[in-house]
Short mmCIF file of C-alpha atoms and ligand atoms in Angstrom, two decimals:
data_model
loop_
_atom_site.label_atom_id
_atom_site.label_comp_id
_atom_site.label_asym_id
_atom_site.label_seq_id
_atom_site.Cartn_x
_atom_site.Cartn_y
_atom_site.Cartn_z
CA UNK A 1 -8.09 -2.96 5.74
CA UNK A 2 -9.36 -2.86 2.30
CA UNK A 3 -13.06 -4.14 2.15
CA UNK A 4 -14.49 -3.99 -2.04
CA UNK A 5 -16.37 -5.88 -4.32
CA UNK A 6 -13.80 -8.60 -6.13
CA UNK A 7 -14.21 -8.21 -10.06
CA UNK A 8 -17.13 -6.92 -11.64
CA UNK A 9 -19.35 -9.97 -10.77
CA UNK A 10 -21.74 -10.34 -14.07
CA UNK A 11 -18.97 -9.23 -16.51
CA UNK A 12 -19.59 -9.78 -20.26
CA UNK A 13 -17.68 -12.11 -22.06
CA UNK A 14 -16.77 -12.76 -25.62
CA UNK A 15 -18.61 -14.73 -27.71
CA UNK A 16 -17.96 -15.42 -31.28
CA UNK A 17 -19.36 -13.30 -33.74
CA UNK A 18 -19.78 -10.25 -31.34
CA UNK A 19 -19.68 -7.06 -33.42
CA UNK A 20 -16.42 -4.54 -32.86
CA UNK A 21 -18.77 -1.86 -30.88
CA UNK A 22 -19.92 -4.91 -28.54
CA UNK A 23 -16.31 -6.31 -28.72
CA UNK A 24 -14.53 -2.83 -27.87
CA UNK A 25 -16.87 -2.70 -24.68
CA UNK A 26 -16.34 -6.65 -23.83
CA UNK A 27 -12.52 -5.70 -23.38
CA UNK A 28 -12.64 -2.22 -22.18
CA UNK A 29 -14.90 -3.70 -19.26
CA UNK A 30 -12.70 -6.54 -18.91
CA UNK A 31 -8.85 -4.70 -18.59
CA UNK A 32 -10.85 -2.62 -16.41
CA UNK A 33 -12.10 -5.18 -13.82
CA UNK A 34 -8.44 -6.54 -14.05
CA UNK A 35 -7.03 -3.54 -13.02
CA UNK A 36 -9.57 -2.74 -10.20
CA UNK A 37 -8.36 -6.05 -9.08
CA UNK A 38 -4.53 -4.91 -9.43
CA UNK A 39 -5.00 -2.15 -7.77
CA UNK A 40 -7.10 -3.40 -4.84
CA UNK A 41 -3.91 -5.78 -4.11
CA UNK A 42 -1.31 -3.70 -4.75
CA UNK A 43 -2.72 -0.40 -2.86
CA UNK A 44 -3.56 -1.88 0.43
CA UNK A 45 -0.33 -2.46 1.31
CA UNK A 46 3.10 -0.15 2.01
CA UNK A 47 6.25 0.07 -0.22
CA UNK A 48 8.06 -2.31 1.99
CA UNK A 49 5.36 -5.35 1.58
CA UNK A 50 5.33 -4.74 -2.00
CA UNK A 51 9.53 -4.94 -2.40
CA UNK A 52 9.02 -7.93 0.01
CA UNK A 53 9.44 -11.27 -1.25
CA UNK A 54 6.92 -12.98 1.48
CA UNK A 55 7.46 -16.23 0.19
CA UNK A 56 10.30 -18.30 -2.11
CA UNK A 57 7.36 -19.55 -4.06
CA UNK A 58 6.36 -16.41 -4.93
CA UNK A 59 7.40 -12.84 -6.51
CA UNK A 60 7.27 -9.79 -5.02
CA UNK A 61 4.01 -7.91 -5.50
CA UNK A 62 5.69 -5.49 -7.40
CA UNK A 63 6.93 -7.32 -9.89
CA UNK A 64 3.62 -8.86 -10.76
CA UNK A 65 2.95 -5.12 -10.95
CA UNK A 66 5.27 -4.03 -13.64
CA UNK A 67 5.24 -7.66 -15.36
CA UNK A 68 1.41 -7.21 -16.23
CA UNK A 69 2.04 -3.74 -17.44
CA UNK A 70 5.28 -5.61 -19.42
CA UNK A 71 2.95 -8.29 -20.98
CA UNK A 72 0.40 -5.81 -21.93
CA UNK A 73 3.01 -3.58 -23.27
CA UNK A 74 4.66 -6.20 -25.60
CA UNK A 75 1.10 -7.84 -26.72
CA UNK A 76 -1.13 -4.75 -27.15
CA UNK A 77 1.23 -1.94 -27.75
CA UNK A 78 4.05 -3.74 -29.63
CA UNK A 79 2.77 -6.97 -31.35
CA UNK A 80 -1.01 -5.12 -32.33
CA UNK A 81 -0.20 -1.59 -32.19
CA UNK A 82 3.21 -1.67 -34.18
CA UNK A 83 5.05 0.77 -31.57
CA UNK A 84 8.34 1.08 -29.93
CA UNK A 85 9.52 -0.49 -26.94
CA UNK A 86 8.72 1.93 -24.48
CA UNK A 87 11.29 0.35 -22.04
CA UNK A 88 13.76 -1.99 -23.67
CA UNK A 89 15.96 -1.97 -20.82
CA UNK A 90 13.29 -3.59 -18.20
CA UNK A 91 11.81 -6.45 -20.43
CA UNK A 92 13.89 -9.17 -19.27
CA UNK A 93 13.82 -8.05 -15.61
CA UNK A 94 10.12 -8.90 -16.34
CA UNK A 95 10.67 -12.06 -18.38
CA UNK A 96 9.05 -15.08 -16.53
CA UNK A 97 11.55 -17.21 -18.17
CA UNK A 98 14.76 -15.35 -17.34
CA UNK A 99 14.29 -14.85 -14.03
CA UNK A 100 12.85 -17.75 -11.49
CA UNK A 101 10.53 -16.34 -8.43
CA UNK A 102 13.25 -17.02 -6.09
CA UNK A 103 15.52 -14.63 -7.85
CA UNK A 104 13.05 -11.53 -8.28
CA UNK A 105 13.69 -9.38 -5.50
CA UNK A 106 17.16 -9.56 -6.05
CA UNK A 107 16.83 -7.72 -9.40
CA UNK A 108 16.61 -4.05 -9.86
CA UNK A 109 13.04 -3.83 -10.46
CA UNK A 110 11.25 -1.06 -10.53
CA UNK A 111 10.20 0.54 -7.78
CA UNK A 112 6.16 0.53 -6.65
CA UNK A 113 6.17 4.64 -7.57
CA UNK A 114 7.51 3.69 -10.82
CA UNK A 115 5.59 0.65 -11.64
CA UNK A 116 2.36 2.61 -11.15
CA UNK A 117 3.14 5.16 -13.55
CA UNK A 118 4.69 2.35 -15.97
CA UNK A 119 1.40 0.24 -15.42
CA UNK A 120 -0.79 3.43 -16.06
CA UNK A 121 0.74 4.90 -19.31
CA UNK A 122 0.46 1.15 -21.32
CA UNK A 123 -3.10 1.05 -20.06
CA UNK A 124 -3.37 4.66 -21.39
CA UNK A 125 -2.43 3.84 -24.72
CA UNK A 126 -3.74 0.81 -24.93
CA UNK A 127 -7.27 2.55 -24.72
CA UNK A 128 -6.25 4.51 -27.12
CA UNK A 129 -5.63 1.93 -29.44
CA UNK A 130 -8.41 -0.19 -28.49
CA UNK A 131 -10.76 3.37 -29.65
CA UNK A 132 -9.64 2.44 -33.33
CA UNK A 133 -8.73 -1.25 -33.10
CA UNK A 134 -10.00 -3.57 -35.93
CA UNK A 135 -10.69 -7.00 -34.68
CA UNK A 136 -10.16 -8.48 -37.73
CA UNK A 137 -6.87 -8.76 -40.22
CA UNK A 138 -4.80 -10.73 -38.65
CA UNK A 139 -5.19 -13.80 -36.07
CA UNK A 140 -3.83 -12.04 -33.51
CA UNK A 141 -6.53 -9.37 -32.99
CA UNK A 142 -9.46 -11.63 -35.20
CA UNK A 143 -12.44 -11.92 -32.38
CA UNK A 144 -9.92 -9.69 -30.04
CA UNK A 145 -8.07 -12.22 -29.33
CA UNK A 146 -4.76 -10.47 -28.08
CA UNK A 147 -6.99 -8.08 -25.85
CA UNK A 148 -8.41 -11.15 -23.85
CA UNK A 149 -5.67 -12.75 -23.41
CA UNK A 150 -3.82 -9.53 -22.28
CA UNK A 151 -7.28 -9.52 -19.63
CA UNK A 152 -6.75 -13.11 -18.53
CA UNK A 153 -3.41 -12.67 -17.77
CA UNK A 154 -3.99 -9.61 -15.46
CA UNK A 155 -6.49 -11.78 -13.94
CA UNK A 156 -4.52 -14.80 -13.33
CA UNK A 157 -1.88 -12.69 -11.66
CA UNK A 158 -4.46 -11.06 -9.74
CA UNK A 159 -5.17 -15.22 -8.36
CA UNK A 160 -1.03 -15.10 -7.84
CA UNK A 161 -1.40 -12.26 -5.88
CA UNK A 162 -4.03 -13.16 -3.58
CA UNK A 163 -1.93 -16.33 -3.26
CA UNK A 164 1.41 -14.13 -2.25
CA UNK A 165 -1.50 -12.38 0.19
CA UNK A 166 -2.28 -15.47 1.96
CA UNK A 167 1.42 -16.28 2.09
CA UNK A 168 1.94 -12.95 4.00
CA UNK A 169 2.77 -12.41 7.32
CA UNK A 170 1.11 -9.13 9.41
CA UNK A 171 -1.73 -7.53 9.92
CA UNK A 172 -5.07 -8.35 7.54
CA UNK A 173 -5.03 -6.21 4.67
CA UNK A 174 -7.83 -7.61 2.59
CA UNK A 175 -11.52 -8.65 3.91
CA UNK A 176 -14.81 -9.81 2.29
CA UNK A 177 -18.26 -11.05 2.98
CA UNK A 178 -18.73 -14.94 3.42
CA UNK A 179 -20.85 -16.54 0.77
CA UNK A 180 -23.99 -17.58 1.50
CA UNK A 181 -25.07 -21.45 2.08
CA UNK A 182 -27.64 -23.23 -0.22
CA UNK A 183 -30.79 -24.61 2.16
CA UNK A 184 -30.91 -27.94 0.38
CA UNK A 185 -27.06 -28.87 0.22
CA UNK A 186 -27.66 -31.17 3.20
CA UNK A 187 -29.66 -33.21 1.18
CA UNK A 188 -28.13 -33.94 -1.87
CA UNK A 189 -26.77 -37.34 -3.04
CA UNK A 190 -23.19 -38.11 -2.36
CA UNK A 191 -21.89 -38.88 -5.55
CA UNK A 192 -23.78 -38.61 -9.32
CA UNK A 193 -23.69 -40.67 -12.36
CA UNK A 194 -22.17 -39.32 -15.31
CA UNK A 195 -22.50 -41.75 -18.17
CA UNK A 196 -20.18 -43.02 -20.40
CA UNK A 197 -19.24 -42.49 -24.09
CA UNK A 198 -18.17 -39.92 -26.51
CA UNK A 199 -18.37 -36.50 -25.66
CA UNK A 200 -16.61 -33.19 -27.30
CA UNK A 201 -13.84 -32.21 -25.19
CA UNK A 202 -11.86 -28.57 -25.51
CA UNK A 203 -13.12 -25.88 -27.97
CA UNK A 204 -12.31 -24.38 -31.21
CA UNK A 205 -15.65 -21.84 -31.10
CA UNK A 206 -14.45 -19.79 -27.74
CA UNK A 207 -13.00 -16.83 -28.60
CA UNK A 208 -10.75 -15.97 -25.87
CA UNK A 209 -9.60 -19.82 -24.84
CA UNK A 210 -6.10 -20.01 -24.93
CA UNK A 211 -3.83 -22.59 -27.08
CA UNK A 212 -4.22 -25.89 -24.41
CA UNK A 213 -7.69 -25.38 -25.13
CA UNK A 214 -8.05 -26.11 -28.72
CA UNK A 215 -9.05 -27.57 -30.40
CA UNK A 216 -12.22 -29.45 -29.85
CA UNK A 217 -11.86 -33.14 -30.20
CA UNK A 218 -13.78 -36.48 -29.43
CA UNK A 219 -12.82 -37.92 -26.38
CA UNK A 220 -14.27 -41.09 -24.29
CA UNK A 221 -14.78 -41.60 -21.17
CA UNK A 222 -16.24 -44.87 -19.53
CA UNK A 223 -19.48 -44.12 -17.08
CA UNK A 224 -18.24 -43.12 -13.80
CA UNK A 225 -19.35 -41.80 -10.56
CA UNK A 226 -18.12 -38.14 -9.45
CA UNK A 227 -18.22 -36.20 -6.09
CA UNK A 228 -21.58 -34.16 -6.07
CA UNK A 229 -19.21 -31.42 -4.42
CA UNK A 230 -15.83 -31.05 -3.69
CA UNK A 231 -14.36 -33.13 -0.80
CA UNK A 232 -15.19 -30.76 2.44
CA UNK A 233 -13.44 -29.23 5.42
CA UNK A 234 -15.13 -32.00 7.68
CA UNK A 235 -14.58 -35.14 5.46
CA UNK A 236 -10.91 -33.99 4.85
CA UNK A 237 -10.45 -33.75 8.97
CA UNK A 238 -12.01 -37.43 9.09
CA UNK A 239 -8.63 -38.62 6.79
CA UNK A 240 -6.57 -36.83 9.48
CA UNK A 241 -8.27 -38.32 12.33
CA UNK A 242 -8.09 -41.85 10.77
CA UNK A 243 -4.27 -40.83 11.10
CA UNK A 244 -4.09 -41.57 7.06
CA UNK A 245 -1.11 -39.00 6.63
CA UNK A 246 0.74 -42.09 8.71
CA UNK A 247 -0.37 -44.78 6.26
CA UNK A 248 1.23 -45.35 3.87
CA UNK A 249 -1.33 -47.66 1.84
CA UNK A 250 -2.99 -44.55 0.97
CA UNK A 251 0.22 -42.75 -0.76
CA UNK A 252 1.50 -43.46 -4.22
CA UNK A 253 5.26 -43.85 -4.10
CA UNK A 254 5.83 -40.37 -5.32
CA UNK A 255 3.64 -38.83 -2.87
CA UNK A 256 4.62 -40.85 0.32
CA UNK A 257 8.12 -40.20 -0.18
CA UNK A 258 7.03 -36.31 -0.41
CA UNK A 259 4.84 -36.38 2.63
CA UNK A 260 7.96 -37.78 4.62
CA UNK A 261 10.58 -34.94 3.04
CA UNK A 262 8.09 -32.25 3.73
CA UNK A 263 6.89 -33.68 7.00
CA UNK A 264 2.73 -32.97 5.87
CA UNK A 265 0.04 -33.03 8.43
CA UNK A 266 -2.57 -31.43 7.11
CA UNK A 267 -3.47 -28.65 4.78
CA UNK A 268 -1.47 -25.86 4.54
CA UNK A 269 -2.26 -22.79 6.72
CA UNK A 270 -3.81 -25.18 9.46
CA UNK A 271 -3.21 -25.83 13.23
CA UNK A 272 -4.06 -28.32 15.32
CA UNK A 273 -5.82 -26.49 18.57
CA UNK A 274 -6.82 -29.19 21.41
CA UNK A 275 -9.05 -31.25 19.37
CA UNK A 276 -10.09 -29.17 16.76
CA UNK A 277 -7.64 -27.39 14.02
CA UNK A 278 -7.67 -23.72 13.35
CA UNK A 279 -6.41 -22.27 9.61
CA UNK A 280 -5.09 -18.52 9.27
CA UNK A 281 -6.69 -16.90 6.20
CA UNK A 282 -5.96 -13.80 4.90
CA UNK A 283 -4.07 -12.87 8.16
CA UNK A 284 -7.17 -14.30 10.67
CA UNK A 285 -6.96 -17.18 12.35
CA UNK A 286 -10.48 -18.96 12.41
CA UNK A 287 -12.09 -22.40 13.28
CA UNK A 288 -11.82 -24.91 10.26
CA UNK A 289 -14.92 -24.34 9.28
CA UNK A 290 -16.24 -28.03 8.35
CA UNK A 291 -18.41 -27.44 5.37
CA UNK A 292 -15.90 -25.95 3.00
CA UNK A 293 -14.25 -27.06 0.39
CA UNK A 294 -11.00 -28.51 1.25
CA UNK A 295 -7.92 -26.02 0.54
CA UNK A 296 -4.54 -25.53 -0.01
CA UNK A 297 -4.13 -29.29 0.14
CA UNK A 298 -1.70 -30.64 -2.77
CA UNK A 299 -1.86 -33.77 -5.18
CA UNK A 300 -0.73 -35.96 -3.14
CA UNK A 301 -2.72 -35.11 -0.23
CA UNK A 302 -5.68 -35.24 -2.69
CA UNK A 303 -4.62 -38.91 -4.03
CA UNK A 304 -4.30 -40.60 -0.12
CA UNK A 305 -7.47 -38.95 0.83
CA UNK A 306 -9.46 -40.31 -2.58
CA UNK A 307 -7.46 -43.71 -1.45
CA UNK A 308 -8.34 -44.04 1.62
CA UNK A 309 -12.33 -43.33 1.07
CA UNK A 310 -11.86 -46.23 -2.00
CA UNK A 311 -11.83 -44.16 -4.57
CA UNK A 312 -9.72 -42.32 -6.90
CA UNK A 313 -9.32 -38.64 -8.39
CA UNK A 314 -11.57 -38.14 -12.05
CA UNK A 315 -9.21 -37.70 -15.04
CA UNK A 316 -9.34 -34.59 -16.51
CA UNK A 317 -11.75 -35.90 -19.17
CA UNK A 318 -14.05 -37.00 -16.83
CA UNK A 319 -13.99 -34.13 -14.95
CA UNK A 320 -14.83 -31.89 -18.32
CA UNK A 321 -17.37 -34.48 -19.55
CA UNK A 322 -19.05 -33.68 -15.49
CA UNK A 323 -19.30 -30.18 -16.22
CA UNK A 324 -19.87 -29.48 -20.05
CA UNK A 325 -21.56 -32.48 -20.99
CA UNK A 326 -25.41 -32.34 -21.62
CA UNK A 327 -27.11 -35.59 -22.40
CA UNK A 328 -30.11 -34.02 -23.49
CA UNK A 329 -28.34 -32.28 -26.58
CA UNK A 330 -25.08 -34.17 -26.76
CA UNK A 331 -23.46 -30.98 -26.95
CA UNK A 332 -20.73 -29.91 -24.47
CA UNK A 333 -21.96 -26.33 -22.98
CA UNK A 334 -19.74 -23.45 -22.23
CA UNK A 335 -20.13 -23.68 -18.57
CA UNK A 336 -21.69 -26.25 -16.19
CA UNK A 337 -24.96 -24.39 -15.88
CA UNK A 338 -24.89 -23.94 -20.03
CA UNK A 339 -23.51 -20.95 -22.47
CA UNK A 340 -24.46 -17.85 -19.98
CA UNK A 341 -21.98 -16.18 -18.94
CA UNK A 342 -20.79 -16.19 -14.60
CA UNK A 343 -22.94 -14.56 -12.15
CA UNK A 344 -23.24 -14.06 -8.83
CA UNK A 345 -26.30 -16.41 -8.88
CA UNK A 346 -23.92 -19.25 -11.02
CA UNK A 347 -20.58 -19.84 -9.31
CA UNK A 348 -18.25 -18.33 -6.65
CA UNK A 349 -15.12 -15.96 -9.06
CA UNK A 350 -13.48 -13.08 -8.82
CA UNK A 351 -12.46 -12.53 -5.42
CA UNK A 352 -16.31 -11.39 -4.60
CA UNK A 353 -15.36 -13.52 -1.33
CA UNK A 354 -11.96 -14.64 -0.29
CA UNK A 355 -12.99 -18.29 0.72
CA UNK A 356 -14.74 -20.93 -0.84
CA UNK A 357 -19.00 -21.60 -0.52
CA UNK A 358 -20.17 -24.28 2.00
CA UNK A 359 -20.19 -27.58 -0.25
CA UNK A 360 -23.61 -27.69 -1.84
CA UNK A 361 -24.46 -24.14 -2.74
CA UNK A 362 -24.81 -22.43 -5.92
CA UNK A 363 -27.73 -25.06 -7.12
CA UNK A 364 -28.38 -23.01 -10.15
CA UNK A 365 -24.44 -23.68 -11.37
CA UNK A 366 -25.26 -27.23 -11.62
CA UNK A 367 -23.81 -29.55 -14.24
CA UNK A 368 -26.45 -31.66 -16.25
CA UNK A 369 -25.14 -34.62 -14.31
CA UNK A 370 -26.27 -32.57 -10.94
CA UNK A 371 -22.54 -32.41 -9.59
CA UNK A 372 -22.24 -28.86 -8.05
CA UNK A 373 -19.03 -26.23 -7.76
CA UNK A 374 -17.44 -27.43 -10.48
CA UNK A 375 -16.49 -24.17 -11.98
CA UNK A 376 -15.55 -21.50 -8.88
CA UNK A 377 -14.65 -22.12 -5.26
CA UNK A 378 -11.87 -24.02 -5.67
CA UNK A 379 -9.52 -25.58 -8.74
CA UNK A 380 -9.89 -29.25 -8.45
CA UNK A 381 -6.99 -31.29 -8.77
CA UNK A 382 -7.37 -34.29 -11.37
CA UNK A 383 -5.37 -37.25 -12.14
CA UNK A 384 -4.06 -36.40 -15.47
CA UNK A 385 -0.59 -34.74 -16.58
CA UNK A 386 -0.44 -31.70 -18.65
CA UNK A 387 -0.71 -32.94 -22.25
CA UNK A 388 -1.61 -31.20 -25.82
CA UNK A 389 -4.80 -31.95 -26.88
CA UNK A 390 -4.23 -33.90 -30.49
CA UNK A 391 -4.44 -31.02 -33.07
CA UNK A 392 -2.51 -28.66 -30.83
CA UNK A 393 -0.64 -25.97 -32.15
CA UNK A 394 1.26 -23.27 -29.92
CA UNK A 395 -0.33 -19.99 -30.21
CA UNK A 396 0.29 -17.19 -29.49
CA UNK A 397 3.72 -17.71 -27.86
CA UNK A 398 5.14 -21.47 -26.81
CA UNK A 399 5.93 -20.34 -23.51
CA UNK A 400 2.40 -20.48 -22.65
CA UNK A 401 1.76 -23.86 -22.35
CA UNK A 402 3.95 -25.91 -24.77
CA UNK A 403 7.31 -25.43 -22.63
CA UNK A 404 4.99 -26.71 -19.69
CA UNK A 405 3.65 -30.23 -21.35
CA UNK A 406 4.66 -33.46 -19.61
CA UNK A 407 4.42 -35.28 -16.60
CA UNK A 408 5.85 -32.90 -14.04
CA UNK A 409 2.70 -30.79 -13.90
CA UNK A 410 -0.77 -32.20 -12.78
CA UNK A 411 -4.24 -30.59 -14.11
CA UNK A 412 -6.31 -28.32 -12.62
CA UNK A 413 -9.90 -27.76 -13.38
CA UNK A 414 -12.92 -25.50 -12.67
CA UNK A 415 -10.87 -22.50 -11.56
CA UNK A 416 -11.23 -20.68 -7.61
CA UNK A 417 -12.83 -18.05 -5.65
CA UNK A 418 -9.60 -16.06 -6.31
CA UNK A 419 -9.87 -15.86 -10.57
CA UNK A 420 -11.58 -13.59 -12.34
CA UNK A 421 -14.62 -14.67 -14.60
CA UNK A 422 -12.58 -13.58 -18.08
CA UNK A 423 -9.59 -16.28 -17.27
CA UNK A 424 -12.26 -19.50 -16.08
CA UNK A 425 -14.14 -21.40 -18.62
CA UNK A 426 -15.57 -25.07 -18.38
CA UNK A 427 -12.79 -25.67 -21.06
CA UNK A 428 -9.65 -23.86 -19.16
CA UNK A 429 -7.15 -25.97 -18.10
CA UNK A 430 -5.00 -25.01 -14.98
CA UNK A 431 -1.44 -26.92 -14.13
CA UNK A 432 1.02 -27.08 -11.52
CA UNK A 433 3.53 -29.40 -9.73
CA UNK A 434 1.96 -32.11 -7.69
CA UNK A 435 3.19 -30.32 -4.51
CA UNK A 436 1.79 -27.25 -4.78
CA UNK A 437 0.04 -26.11 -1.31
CA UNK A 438 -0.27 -22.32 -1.71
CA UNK A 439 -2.67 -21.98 -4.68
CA UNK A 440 -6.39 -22.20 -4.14
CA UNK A 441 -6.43 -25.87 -4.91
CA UNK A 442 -9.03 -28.70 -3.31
CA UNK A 443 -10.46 -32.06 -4.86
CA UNK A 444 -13.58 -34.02 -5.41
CA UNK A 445 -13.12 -37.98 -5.95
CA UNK A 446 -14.71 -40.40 -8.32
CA UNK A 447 -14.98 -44.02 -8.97
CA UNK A 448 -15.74 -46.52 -12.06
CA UNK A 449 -19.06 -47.28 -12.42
CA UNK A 450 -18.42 -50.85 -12.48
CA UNK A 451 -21.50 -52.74 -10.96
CA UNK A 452 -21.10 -53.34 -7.74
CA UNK A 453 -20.21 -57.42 -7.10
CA UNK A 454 -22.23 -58.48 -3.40
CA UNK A 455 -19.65 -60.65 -1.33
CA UNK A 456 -21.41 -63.77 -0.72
CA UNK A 457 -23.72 -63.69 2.51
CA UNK A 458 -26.23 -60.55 1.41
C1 AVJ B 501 -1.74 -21.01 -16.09
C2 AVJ B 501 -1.63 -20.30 -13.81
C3 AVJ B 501 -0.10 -21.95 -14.64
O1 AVJ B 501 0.77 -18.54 -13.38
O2 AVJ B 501 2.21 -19.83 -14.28
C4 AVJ B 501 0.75 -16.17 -15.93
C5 AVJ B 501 -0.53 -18.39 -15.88
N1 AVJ B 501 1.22 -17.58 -17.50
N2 AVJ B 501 1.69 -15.64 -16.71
C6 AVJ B 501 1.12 -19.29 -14.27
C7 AVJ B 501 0.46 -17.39 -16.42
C8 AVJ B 501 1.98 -16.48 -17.66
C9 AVJ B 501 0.16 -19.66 -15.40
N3 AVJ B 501 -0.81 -20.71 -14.99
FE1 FE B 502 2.66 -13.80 -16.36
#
């Protein structure tokens, strides 16, 4: 079993203005904790679980392989560098868009010997090139743009991964230390007040955030009340117990006729055991354990439950005015605990663990507002479909996120356990269908904060 460190936990980021020499090291550091990540993923298991599709959902593990070496290849080596293919004939076994998951392991892909060696030559030269890179010229490489998105996209494949992991049958290959528990998370308020009005919404100043992210704009957001901390193990098992996957009061249309067609129950990955439920992670099966985050539940599942408890799932503008907002300034902050980059000390990233924190830890990551977790430990499902911010304007590539807008993807916010620091920013916006189940995905509710009317005898 393979027992590391997940990505290098205080990482440097970008920030604008960084000089090249502190620029060259930002990215060097950062395609290097994406590939320790790779390569912790990819080398603890054989040739035959890496050829394996393990799941319709997902690829084989060795195509992500040779697909981030392929992405790298064509942004970094091709699109900065100038150079030659260096493998015409595999780019569109390696196109996203040509190919569906389903299809991948029926393609001749290359094998895991040769995706190694194809991954480790484009990293070779893209050091190279990074040694004399200017980041300045042209947009592509101005702030090093192309070399952080080249990182984040290692990284988010590295969260695809783990997914495909946790999808996989057999013996544990991965293990971690638990996080730790905060002492006062028993005590903290339910819900907090974040107030209303105008805030600033998305960025234009983040140097690495990716084309849904720009460009900052006013938005405004009524006051409202939001979850202190995601919706837990414990309060999710109270739903099941108050038999709400058989009500259908609690379902939007949509989502009850889903629950019926896929026959849900409870999270995925759980079993009910006498009274209690067990969940398999990472190849153990365990206890639930009640004061986690709720996981692997999908948008639906996260609408009934915020139903049933009277209240509803935050937009995603309420959710980013939660954890960037600061009242004090009026400026929205990089990250829920202000511009610092992730720590250890700040939020739960990277794969350090492979589970969420108990609900209530990681005090010195709270929000302004004093709503906790908002950026690590799990994404948070919100109610909002995937739209362009107004301004928007496709960049680098539309296949990004343009071919994506609408409403058959819901938003995602905050970013999991499983993502690496570089590819999570209070500004990053996550999507996927509403009834996604194998992605690192729980809630936290909210309500209006419309006074509350007494009912005569009081
Ligand atoms: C942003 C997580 C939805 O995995 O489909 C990876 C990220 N884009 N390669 C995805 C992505 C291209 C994307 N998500
Ligand atoms: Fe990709």
């Amino acid at each position: 079993m393979t027992s590391t460190p997940g990505t290098s936990a205080s990482l440097p980021q970008a920030h604008a203005g960084d000089d090249p020499d502190t620029l060259r090291e930002t990215i060097a550091g950062s395609l290097l904790a994406a590939r320790e990540r790779t390569r912790l993923l990819t080398d603890c298991l054989d040739d035959d679980d890496l050829v394996r599709q393990h799941s319709p959902l997902m690829s084989p593990l060795v195509w992500d392989l040779a697909h981030i070496a392929n992405q790298e290849e064509l942004w970094l080596l091709r699109a900065v560098g100038g150079r030659e293919p260096m493998r015409p004939d595999i780019d569109p076994l390696y196109d996203a868009f040509e190919h569906p998951r389903a299809e991948r392991p029926t393609l001749p892909l290359l094998t895991p010997a040769e995706a190694r060696a194809y991954v480790g030559e484009v990293r070779g030269r893209v050091l190279d090139l990074l040694h004399n890179a200017k980041f300045a010229g042209t947009p592509l490489v101005a702030d090093g743009f192309a070399f952080g998105m080249v990182a984040q996209h290692e990284q988010q494949h590295g969260e695809t991964m783990l997914a495909t992991h946790q999808l996989r049958k057999g013996a544990p290959a991965l293990s971690a230390p638990p996080p730790g528990l905060s002492p006062d998370a028993v005590s903290l308020p339910a819900e907090v007040l974040v107030p209303g009005g105008p805030f600033t919404m998305g960025t234009s100043a983040e140097p690495w955030a990716l084309d849904n992210e720009r460009p900052a704009h006013t938005a405004v957001v009524p006051s409202f009340y939001l979850d202190t901390t995601p919706v837990s193990n414990a309060a999710y098992q109270a739903f099941i117990a108050a038999s709400g996957y058989d009500d259908q009061r609690w379902w939007s249309p949509a989502g009850w006729a889903h629950r019926q067609r896929a026959g849900l129950r409870a999270p995925l990955f759980w079993r009910r055991e006498g009274n209690g439920w067990l969940r398999t992670r990472f190849g153990v099966t365990e206890p639930v354990p009640p004061a986690e985050p709720v996981l692997h539940v999908c948008f639906y599942e996260a609408e009934a439950y915020a139903r049933w408890a009277g209240r509803r799932l935050p937009t995603e503008a309420e959710w980013e005015k939660a954890a960037r907002f600061d009242p004090a300034t009026g400026r929205s902050r990089r990250f829920p605990w202000g511009d610092a980059d992730p720590s250890p000390q700040l939020a739960n990233l990277g794969q350090r663990h492979l589970q969420p924190a108990p609900v209530g830890s990681y005090p010195d990551g709270a929000a302004p507002c004093g709503a906790r977790q908002l950026v690590g430990d799990v994404w948070e499902w919100t109610s909002s479909d995937f739209l362009p911010y107004p301004g928007f304007r496709a960049w680098p590539y539309r296949e990004y996120s343009e071919v994506f807008f609408g409403s058959e993807y819901k938003m995602l916010r905050g970013g999991s356990f499983a993502v690496g620091p570089v590819a999570c920013r209070g500004t990053f916006r996550n999507w996927d269908y509403p009834v996604r189940r194998q992605i690192f995905a729980g809630f936290r509710t909210a309500r209006d904060a419309a006074p509350v009317v007494a009912d005569g005898g009081a």
